[in-house]
Amino acid sequence: MTVRMRPVLAALPAYVPGRNVPGSIKLASNETAYGPLPHVLDRITAAAAEANRYPDTNSSELLRALSQRFDIGVEHLVVGCGSVSLCQQLVQATAGHGDEVIFGWRSFEAYPIITAVAGAQAVQVPLREQVYDLPALAAAVTDRTRLIFVCNPNNPTGTAVPGVELTEFLDQVPSDVLVVLDEAYREFVTDEKVQDGTGLLERYPNLMVLRTFSKAYGLAGLRIGYGLAADPAVAMAVRQTQVPFAVTHVAQAAALASLEPEAGQQLADRVAEVVAERSRVTSALRSAGYQLPDSEANFVWLAEGPPEQGGVDATAFGAGCEARGLIVRAFAGSGVRITIGTAAENDKFLAAAMELRGSPAG
Ligand SMILES: *Cc1c(COP(=O)(O)O)cnc(C)c1O
């Protein structure tokens, strides 16, 4: 006899992390190309010396710093072991067997897995021209809907919905359905029409905004993210579903150091470099005949499609890049997501993309 697992596990889509091939350039996981800022690294080292002690399970000091930064009471704030963990806690807190969780598709790979593990039903609403179709999401709400994920900018397409559309959508969603606005890439947004979700919390009591230190702040390996809940009861539900001591002391120290004024300008410079490189890569790809949507994140998206319409064969393109020492994220039959790296890395990617455009496999 073998151990009996829940049947849901057999049908679960696997989370496929970006591959790590030694010696290759990794443009597959939307990470920052640079290590932690020097003073952040110092604080990480200092915090590591206290690793014999359990961390503060409430991340109190970090909550206070976030409270100041966003001018919001600590009772609205939560910290988690990466914002993906907060996504999971929010689904666990709101949805179980027979309940529905709505999100756009294709979007963040973790949403369907988290939903299925909770025993809830995923309702995937197709993107429209690579963008979250908010009217269609609103129309998909039923009396079983408990939570809606809006990934803005969307991973993996990089597209973002404008503020007007977002508020129209929020006006339509019943106030007892939690809307989780996943802003993992907010720091890279340059389009002024794309509203910062934290500015909407006072208007929508069912809104939760998620942010992370993994992307712009460059702390992906430490696992720390945070959330702002319009309703303190939602923040409380996140605390209730947290694994004790889930956020390490080292991660808390690094996040705190990253919020200090000293870090502000350096991080802003890094973000500005990514944004400039994003424009350069986008233009170069378009000049070569690729079609791609405007990205508001730290990656670009090449959709699957016939080459004469600027599309790619995702699997072939991914393999072609890998053969040239570059790891990108190919979603078979759907498209390829390429993280913006350093200028030199992006040059290597562009050179590969030019070659692939010319070859039948591209
Ligand atoms: C990367 C990412 C996250 C979160 O990452 P953590 O490392 O868990 O904080 C959340 N949402 C989306 C859409 C992402 O792409």
Tab-separated table of C-alpha atoms and ligand atoms in Angstrom:
chain	number	residue	atom	x	y	z
A	1	MET	CA	0.000	0.000	0.000
A	2	THR	CA	1.111	3.549	-0.586
A	3	VAL	CA	0.314	6.663	1.396
A	4	ARG	CA	-3.002	8.194	0.418
A	5	MET	CA	-2.710	11.745	-0.851
A	6	ARG	CA	-5.523	14.177	-1.553
A	7	PRO	CA	-6.702	13.510	-5.143
A	8	VAL	CA	-6.262	17.188	-5.989
A	9	LEU	CA	-2.474	16.723	-5.943
A	10	ALA	CA	-2.539	14.341	-8.906
A	11	ALA	CA	-4.118	17.020	-11.097
A	12	LEU	CA	-2.014	19.915	-9.841
A	13	PRO	CA	-0.064	21.969	-12.375
A	14	ALA	CA	3.587	22.053	-11.312
A	15	TYR	CA	5.206	25.405	-10.599
A	16	VAL	CA	8.037	25.533	-13.083
A	17	PRO	CA	10.854	27.734	-11.794
A	18	GLY	CA	13.181	29.450	-14.247
A	19	ARG	CA	15.953	27.000	-15.115
A	20	ASN	CA	19.419	27.522	-13.714
A	21	VAL	CA	22.153	26.380	-16.068
A	22	PRO	CA	25.665	27.027	-14.764
A	23	GLY	CA	27.534	29.440	-16.991
A	24	SER	CA	24.379	30.711	-18.674
A	25	ILE	CA	22.843	34.152	-18.414
A	26	LYS	CA	19.640	33.871	-16.416
A	27	LEU	CA	16.803	35.980	-17.757
A	28	ALA	CA	14.080	33.616	-16.621
A	29	SER	CA	12.876	34.649	-13.166
A	30	ASN	CA	12.453	38.436	-13.160
A	31	GLU	CA	15.202	38.858	-10.604
A	32	THR	CA	17.465	41.878	-10.278
A	33	ALA	CA	20.844	41.402	-11.947
A	34	TYR	CA	22.694	42.887	-8.959
A	35	GLY	CA	23.258	41.667	-5.415
A	36	PRO	CA	21.963	43.481	-2.329
A	37	LEU	CA	23.135	47.089	-1.805
A	38	PRO	CA	26.334	47.237	0.318
A	39	HIS	CA	24.686	48.551	3.492
A	40	VAL	CA	21.866	46.003	3.121
A	41	LEU	CA	24.452	43.244	2.866
A	42	ASP	CA	26.089	44.514	6.071
A	43	ARG	CA	22.779	44.308	7.893
A	44	ILE	CA	22.137	40.816	6.503
A	45	THR	CA	25.502	39.717	7.871
A	46	ALA	CA	24.819	41.281	11.263
A	47	ALA	CA	21.368	39.705	11.453
A	48	ALA	CA	22.789	36.290	10.530
A	49	ALA	CA	24.859	36.377	13.729
A	50	GLU	CA	21.576	36.106	15.673
A	51	ALA	CA	20.315	33.095	13.736
A	52	ASN	CA	20.223	30.980	16.899
A	53	ARG	CA	17.137	32.990	17.960
A	54	TYR	CA	13.652	32.737	16.504
A	55	PRO	CA	12.609	35.807	14.542
A	56	ASP	CA	9.939	38.269	15.636
A	57	THR	CA	6.944	36.422	14.186
A	58	ASN	CA	5.035	39.718	13.824
A	59	SER	CA	7.830	41.566	11.972
A	60	SER	CA	6.951	44.496	14.267
A	61	GLU	CA	9.803	46.801	13.364
A	62	LEU	CA	9.220	46.321	9.642
A	63	LEU	CA	5.483	46.896	10.074
A	64	ARG	CA	6.260	50.220	11.757
A	65	ALA	CA	8.576	51.243	8.905
A	66	LEU	CA	5.946	50.310	6.297
A	67	SER	CA	3.314	52.149	8.306
A	68	GLN	CA	5.382	55.324	8.036
A	69	ARG	CA	6.165	54.848	4.382
A	70	PHE	CA	2.528	54.353	3.353
A	71	ASP	CA	0.992	56.533	6.061
A	72	ILE	CA	-1.376	53.752	7.130
A	73	GLY	CA	-1.978	52.061	10.485
A	74	VAL	CA	-0.050	48.868	11.265
A	75	GLU	CA	-3.372	47.044	11.664
A	76	HIS	CA	-3.727	47.279	7.856
A	77	LEU	CA	-0.288	45.796	7.159
A	78	VAL	CA	1.081	42.273	6.863
A	79	VAL	CA	4.475	40.778	6.097
A	80	GLY	CA	4.905	37.345	4.559
A	81	CYS	CA	7.476	34.809	3.405
A	82	GLY	CA	7.383	36.308	-0.079
A	83	SER	CA	4.171	37.812	-1.413
A	84	VAL	CA	3.376	34.443	-2.974
A	85	SER	CA	2.926	33.181	0.558
A	86	LEU	CA	0.523	36.063	1.204
A	87	CYS	CA	-1.419	35.008	-1.932
A	88	GLN	CA	-1.713	31.536	-0.475
A	89	GLN	CA	-2.774	32.774	2.956
A	90	LEU	CA	-5.445	34.999	1.426
A	91	VAL	CA	-6.911	32.111	-0.563
A	92	GLN	CA	-6.814	29.861	2.496
A	93	ALA	CA	-8.528	32.562	4.515
A	94	THR	CA	-11.353	33.135	2.038
A	95	ALA	CA	-11.932	30.087	-0.157
A	96	GLY	CA	-12.495	26.380	0.381
A	97	HIS	CA	-14.334	23.530	-1.285
A	98	GLY	CA	-17.016	24.792	-3.661
A	99	ASP	CA	-15.768	28.371	-3.663
A	100	GLU	CA	-14.357	30.159	-6.680
A	101	VAL	CA	-11.178	32.162	-7.171
A	102	ILE	CA	-11.029	34.280	-10.327
A	103	PHE	CA	-7.932	35.492	-12.141
A	104	GLY	CA	-6.846	36.388	-15.649
A	105	TRP	CA	-4.965	33.858	-17.753
A	106	ARG	CA	-2.203	33.680	-18.592
A	107	SER	CA	-1.022	35.211	-15.356
A	108	PHE	CA	1.129	34.330	-12.345
A	109	GLU	CA	1.662	30.574	-12.314
A	110	ALA	CA	1.198	30.331	-8.563
A	111	TYR	CA	-2.500	31.355	-8.622
A	112	PRO	CA	-3.918	28.093	-10.031
A	113	ILE	CA	-1.724	25.976	-7.761
A	114	ILE	CA	-2.641	27.885	-4.605
A	115	THR	CA	-6.325	27.743	-5.522
A	116	ALA	CA	-6.292	24.012	-6.194
A	117	VAL	CA	-4.400	23.209	-2.986
A	118	ALA	CA	-7.042	25.137	-1.027
A	119	GLY	CA	-9.672	22.881	-2.639
A	120	ALA	CA	-11.322	25.832	-4.369
A	121	GLN	CA	-12.265	26.185	-8.027
A	122	ALA	CA	-10.102	28.349	-10.285
A	123	VAL	CA	-11.953	30.492	-12.820
A	124	GLN	CA	-9.472	31.610	-15.461
A	125	VAL	CA	-10.547	34.530	-17.605
A	126	PRO	CA	-8.545	34.845	-20.849
A	127	LEU	CA	-6.502	38.006	-21.362
A	128	ARG	CA	-7.617	40.326	-24.151
A	129	GLU	CA	-4.701	41.223	-26.404
A	130	GLN	CA	-2.307	40.232	-23.603
A	131	VAL	CA	-4.048	42.530	-21.090
A	132	TYR	CA	-6.218	41.666	-18.043
A	133	ASP	CA	-9.844	41.827	-19.245
A	134	LEU	CA	-11.396	43.424	-16.169
A	135	PRO	CA	-14.983	43.656	-17.509
A	136	ALA	CA	-14.833	39.917	-18.215
A	137	LEU	CA	-13.478	39.252	-14.715
A	138	ALA	CA	-16.334	41.256	-13.197
A	139	ALA	CA	-18.818	39.350	-15.348
A	140	ALA	CA	-17.398	36.037	-14.101
A	141	VAL	CA	-18.310	36.781	-10.475
A	142	THR	CA	-20.945	34.438	-9.003
A	143	ASP	CA	-22.282	33.992	-5.492
A	144	ARG	CA	-19.512	31.436	-5.000
A	145	THR	CA	-16.700	33.876	-5.789
A	146	ARG	CA	-14.560	34.625	-2.762
A	147	LEU	CA	-11.378	36.170	-4.166
A	148	ILE	CA	-10.176	37.796	-7.400
A	149	PHE	CA	-6.495	38.207	-8.288
A	150	VAL	CA	-5.587	41.156	-10.476
A	151	CYS	CA	-1.915	41.028	-11.396
A	152	ASN	CA	-0.886	44.563	-12.351
A	153	PRO	CA	1.478	44.718	-14.182
A	154	ASN	CA	0.701	41.186	-15.272
A	155	ASN	CA	3.261	38.427	-15.098
A	156	PRO	CA	4.162	37.171	-17.736
A	157	THR	CA	2.870	39.693	-20.298
A	158	GLY	CA	4.116	42.872	-18.567
A	159	THR	CA	0.915	44.727	-19.437
A	160	ALA	CA	-0.913	46.918	-16.926
A	161	VAL	CA	-4.524	48.085	-16.751
A	162	PRO	CA	-5.189	51.812	-16.463
A	163	GLY	CA	-6.560	53.278	-13.240
A	164	VAL	CA	-9.966	54.152	-14.751
A	165	GLU	CA	-10.560	50.538	-15.745
A	166	LEU	CA	-9.439	49.338	-12.339
A	167	THR	CA	-11.820	51.608	-10.433
A	168	GLU	CA	-14.702	50.735	-12.780
A	169	PHE	CA	-13.983	47.112	-12.001
A	170	LEU	CA	-13.732	47.668	-8.248
A	171	ASP	CA	-17.056	49.526	-8.366
A	172	GLN	CA	-18.676	46.414	-9.836
A	173	VAL	CA	-17.246	43.727	-7.574
A	174	PRO	CA	-19.497	42.872	-4.599
A	175	SER	CA	-17.958	44.243	-1.418
A	176	ASP	CA	-17.835	40.792	0.216
A	177	VAL	CA	-15.466	39.471	-2.482
A	178	LEU	CA	-11.787	40.144	-1.756
A	179	VAL	CA	-9.844	41.757	-4.603
A	180	VAL	CA	-6.106	41.073	-4.366
A	181	LEU	CA	-4.145	43.530	-6.455
A	182	ASP	CA	-0.765	41.898	-6.972
A	183	GLU	CA	1.693	44.735	-7.562
A	184	ALA	CA	4.934	42.739	-7.449
A	185	TYR	CA	6.300	44.932	-10.284
A	186	ARG	CA	4.848	48.290	-9.211
A	187	GLU	CA	8.263	49.941	-8.870
A	188	PHE	CA	8.880	49.536	-12.623
A	189	VAL	CA	5.634	51.209	-13.733
A	190	THR	CA	6.193	54.423	-15.711
A	191	ASP	CA	2.787	54.902	-17.401
A	192	GLU	CA	0.997	57.561	-15.342
A	193	LYS	CA	-2.387	56.111	-16.292
A	194	VAL	CA	-1.574	53.029	-14.214
A	195	GLN	CA	-2.771	53.787	-10.718
A	196	ASP	CA	-0.874	52.877	-7.578
A	197	GLY	CA	-3.270	50.518	-5.791
A	198	THR	CA	-2.359	51.792	-2.348
A	199	GLY	CA	-4.167	55.020	-3.252
A	200	LEU	CA	-7.441	53.096	-3.619
A	201	LEU	CA	-7.532	51.451	-0.196
A	202	GLU	CA	-9.650	54.156	1.394
A	203	ARG	CA	-12.310	53.789	-1.278
A	204	TYR	CA	-12.588	50.010	-1.458
A	205	PRO	CA	-12.855	48.077	1.823
A	206	ASN	CA	-12.522	44.744	-0.023
A	207	LEU	CA	-9.145	45.643	-1.578
A	208	MET	CA	-5.793	44.136	-0.661
A	209	VAL	CA	-2.558	45.310	-2.314
A	210	LEU	CA	0.479	43.012	-2.400
A	211	ARG	CA	4.073	44.139	-2.851
A	212	THR	CA	7.393	42.358	-2.608
A	213	PHE	CA	11.059	42.920	-1.838
A	214	SER	CA	11.944	40.215	-4.393
A	215	LYS	CA	11.949	42.225	-7.596
A	216	ALA	CA	12.970	45.912	-7.556
A	217	TYR	CA	14.586	45.534	-4.112
A	218	GLY	CA	16.625	42.536	-5.220
A	219	LEU	CA	15.910	40.272	-2.237
A	220	ALA	CA	14.273	37.335	-4.039
A	221	GLY	CA	16.461	34.805	-2.249
A	222	LEU	CA	15.464	36.022	1.199
A	223	ARG	CA	11.710	35.564	0.708
A	224	ILE	CA	9.914	38.613	2.002
A	225	GLY	CA	6.856	40.512	0.794
A	226	TYR	CA	4.115	42.613	2.314
A	227	GLY	CA	0.520	43.591	1.903
A	228	LEU	CA	-1.795	46.492	2.642
A	229	ALA	CA	-5.378	45.595	3.502
A	230	ALA	CA	-8.151	48.175	3.365
A	231	ASP	CA	-9.926	46.207	6.082
A	232	PRO	CA	-7.913	45.285	9.197
A	233	ALA	CA	-10.013	42.093	9.407
A	234	VAL	CA	-8.326	40.917	6.192
A	235	ALA	CA	-4.899	41.628	7.674
A	236	MET	CA	-5.954	39.659	10.752
A	237	ALA	CA	-6.978	36.718	8.567
A	238	VAL	CA	-3.507	36.749	7.007
A	239	ARG	CA	-1.915	36.636	10.465
A	240	GLN	CA	-4.157	33.706	11.395
A	241	THR	CA	-3.084	31.677	8.362
A	242	GLN	CA	0.634	32.368	8.678
A	243	VAL	CA	3.027	29.587	9.570
A	244	PRO	CA	4.731	30.673	12.809
A	245	PHE	CA	8.120	32.336	12.247
A	246	ALA	CA	7.651	32.164	8.451
A	247	VAL	CA	9.626	35.361	7.858
A	248	THR	CA	13.231	35.071	8.961
A	249	HIS	CA	15.071	37.633	11.039
A	250	VAL	CA	17.615	38.047	8.221
A	251	ALA	CA	14.868	38.835	5.716
A	252	GLN	CA	13.258	41.337	8.085
A	253	ALA	CA	16.595	43.088	8.645
A	254	ALA	CA	17.286	43.268	4.905
A	255	ALA	CA	13.829	44.669	4.183
A	256	LEU	CA	14.196	47.287	6.914
A	257	ALA	CA	17.576	48.379	5.569
A	258	SER	CA	16.075	48.566	2.073
A	259	LEU	CA	13.457	51.040	3.252
A	260	GLU	CA	16.001	53.446	4.724
A	261	PRO	CA	16.616	56.738	2.917
A	262	GLU	CA	20.168	55.610	2.162
A	263	ALA	CA	18.776	52.835	-0.053
A	264	GLY	CA	16.163	54.981	-1.762
A	265	GLN	CA	18.301	56.699	-4.377
A	266	GLN	CA	20.405	53.643	-5.180
A	267	LEU	CA	17.323	51.504	-5.722
A	268	ALA	CA	15.708	54.237	-7.813
A	269	ASP	CA	18.838	54.319	-9.996
A	270	ARG	CA	18.686	50.573	-10.500
A	271	VAL	CA	15.015	50.739	-11.426
A	272	ALA	CA	15.684	53.609	-13.854
A	273	GLU	CA	18.360	51.515	-15.548
A	274	VAL	CA	15.957	48.595	-15.946
A	275	VAL	CA	13.287	50.896	-17.356
A	276	ALA	CA	15.742	52.392	-19.888
A	277	GLU	CA	16.917	48.939	-20.904
A	278	ARG	CA	13.315	47.775	-21.213
A	279	SER	CA	12.665	50.519	-23.801
A	280	ARG	CA	15.861	49.714	-25.651
A	281	VAL	CA	15.130	45.964	-25.781
A	282	THR	CA	11.512	46.569	-26.799
A	283	SER	CA	12.502	48.887	-29.666
A	284	ALA	CA	15.238	46.573	-30.903
A	285	LEU	CA	12.882	43.588	-30.924
A	286	ARG	CA	10.207	45.558	-32.754
A	287	SER	CA	12.725	46.752	-35.337
A	288	ALA	CA	13.622	43.124	-35.956
A	289	GLY	CA	9.977	42.312	-36.702
A	290	TYR	CA	8.853	40.922	-33.358
A	291	GLN	CA	5.551	42.123	-32.021
A	292	LEU	CA	5.292	42.739	-28.297
A	293	PRO	CA	3.036	44.607	-25.914
A	294	ASP	CA	4.331	47.592	-23.925
A	295	SER	CA	5.771	46.325	-20.665
A	296	GLU	CA	5.426	48.135	-17.341
A	297	ALA	CA	7.531	45.517	-15.556
A	298	ASN	CA	11.142	44.279	-15.598
A	299	PHE	CA	10.562	41.799	-18.410
A	300	VAL	CA	9.160	41.644	-21.929
A	301	TRP	CA	6.794	39.161	-23.536
A	302	LEU	CA	6.889	37.575	-26.974
A	303	ALA	CA	3.582	35.894	-27.688
A	304	GLU	CA	3.235	32.606	-29.555
A	305	GLY	CA	2.152	33.164	-33.132
A	306	PRO	CA	3.120	33.026	-36.785
A	307	PRO	CA	6.463	34.764	-37.470
A	308	GLU	CA	4.926	36.877	-40.245
A	309	GLN	CA	2.747	38.454	-37.557
A	310	GLY	CA	5.718	39.019	-35.255
A	311	GLY	CA	5.017	35.954	-33.121
A	312	VAL	CA	7.276	33.164	-31.908
A	313	ASP	CA	7.246	29.426	-31.453
A	314	ALA	CA	7.778	29.603	-27.685
A	315	THR	CA	9.418	26.219	-27.244
A	316	ALA	CA	11.753	26.663	-30.214
A	317	PHE	CA	12.636	30.211	-29.179
A	318	GLY	CA	13.419	29.107	-25.623
A	319	ALA	CA	15.603	26.265	-26.884
A	320	GLY	CA	17.301	28.606	-29.346
A	321	CYS	CA	18.165	31.014	-26.554
A	322	GLU	CA	19.424	28.201	-24.343
A	323	ALA	CA	21.685	26.951	-27.135
A	324	ARG	CA	23.193	30.455	-27.116
A	325	GLY	CA	23.787	30.464	-23.356
A	326	LEU	CA	20.662	32.381	-22.325
A	327	ILE	CA	17.887	31.059	-20.108
A	328	VAL	CA	14.522	32.679	-20.786
A	329	ARG	CA	11.084	31.537	-19.645
A	330	ALA	CA	9.178	29.778	-22.416
A	331	PHE	CA	5.535	28.793	-21.874
A	332	ALA	CA	4.819	26.177	-24.537
A	333	GLY	CA	2.137	27.313	-26.947
A	334	SER	CA	1.737	30.619	-25.160
A	335	GLY	CA	4.824	32.815	-25.325
A	336	VAL	CA	8.233	33.650	-23.924
A	337	ARG	CA	9.018	35.965	-21.012
A	338	ILE	CA	12.455	37.562	-20.986
A	339	THR	CA	13.729	39.355	-17.890
A	340	ILE	CA	15.585	42.622	-18.443
A	341	GLY	CA	19.156	42.074	-17.287
A	342	THR	CA	22.288	44.222	-17.439
A	343	ALA	CA	22.980	46.083	-20.691
A	344	ALA	CA	25.594	43.465	-21.648
A	345	GLU	CA	23.195	40.592	-20.932
A	346	ASN	CA	20.457	42.278	-22.928
A	347	ASP	CA	22.859	42.735	-25.847
A	348	LYS	CA	23.544	38.997	-25.839
A	349	PHE	CA	19.831	38.302	-25.746
A	350	LEU	CA	19.144	40.715	-28.613
A	351	ALA	CA	21.874	39.109	-30.696
A	352	ALA	CA	20.246	35.717	-30.109
A	353	ALA	CA	16.796	37.090	-30.918
A	354	MET	CA	18.100	38.526	-34.216
A	355	GLU	CA	19.556	35.154	-35.181
A	356	LEU	CA	16.379	33.334	-34.227
A	357	ARG	CA	14.250	35.740	-36.204
A	358	GLY	CA	16.255	34.828	-39.260
A	359	SER	CA	16.061	31.073	-38.713
A	360	PRO	CA	13.054	28.879	-39.467
A	361	ALA	CA	12.927	27.731	-35.814
A	362	GLY	CA	12.463	31.301	-34.577
B	1	LIG	C1	7.537	37.406	-8.399
B	1	LIG	C2	6.068	37.573	-8.138
B	1	LIG	C3	5.524	37.559	-6.851
B	1	LIG	C4	6.252	37.334	-5.659
B	1	LIG	O1	7.150	37.005	-5.233
B	1	LIG	P1	7.747	36.696	-3.820
B	1	LIG	O2	9.136	36.421	-4.148
B	1	LIG	O3	6.980	35.536	-3.289
B	1	LIG	O4	7.513	37.937	-3.023
B	1	LIG	C5	4.192	37.775	-6.668
B	1	LIG	N1	3.393	37.972	-7.697
B	1	LIG	C6	3.862	37.978	-8.937
B	1	LIG	C7	2.924	38.227	-10.034
B	1	LIG	C8	5.193	37.768	-9.200
B	1	LIG	O5	5.635	37.746	-10.455
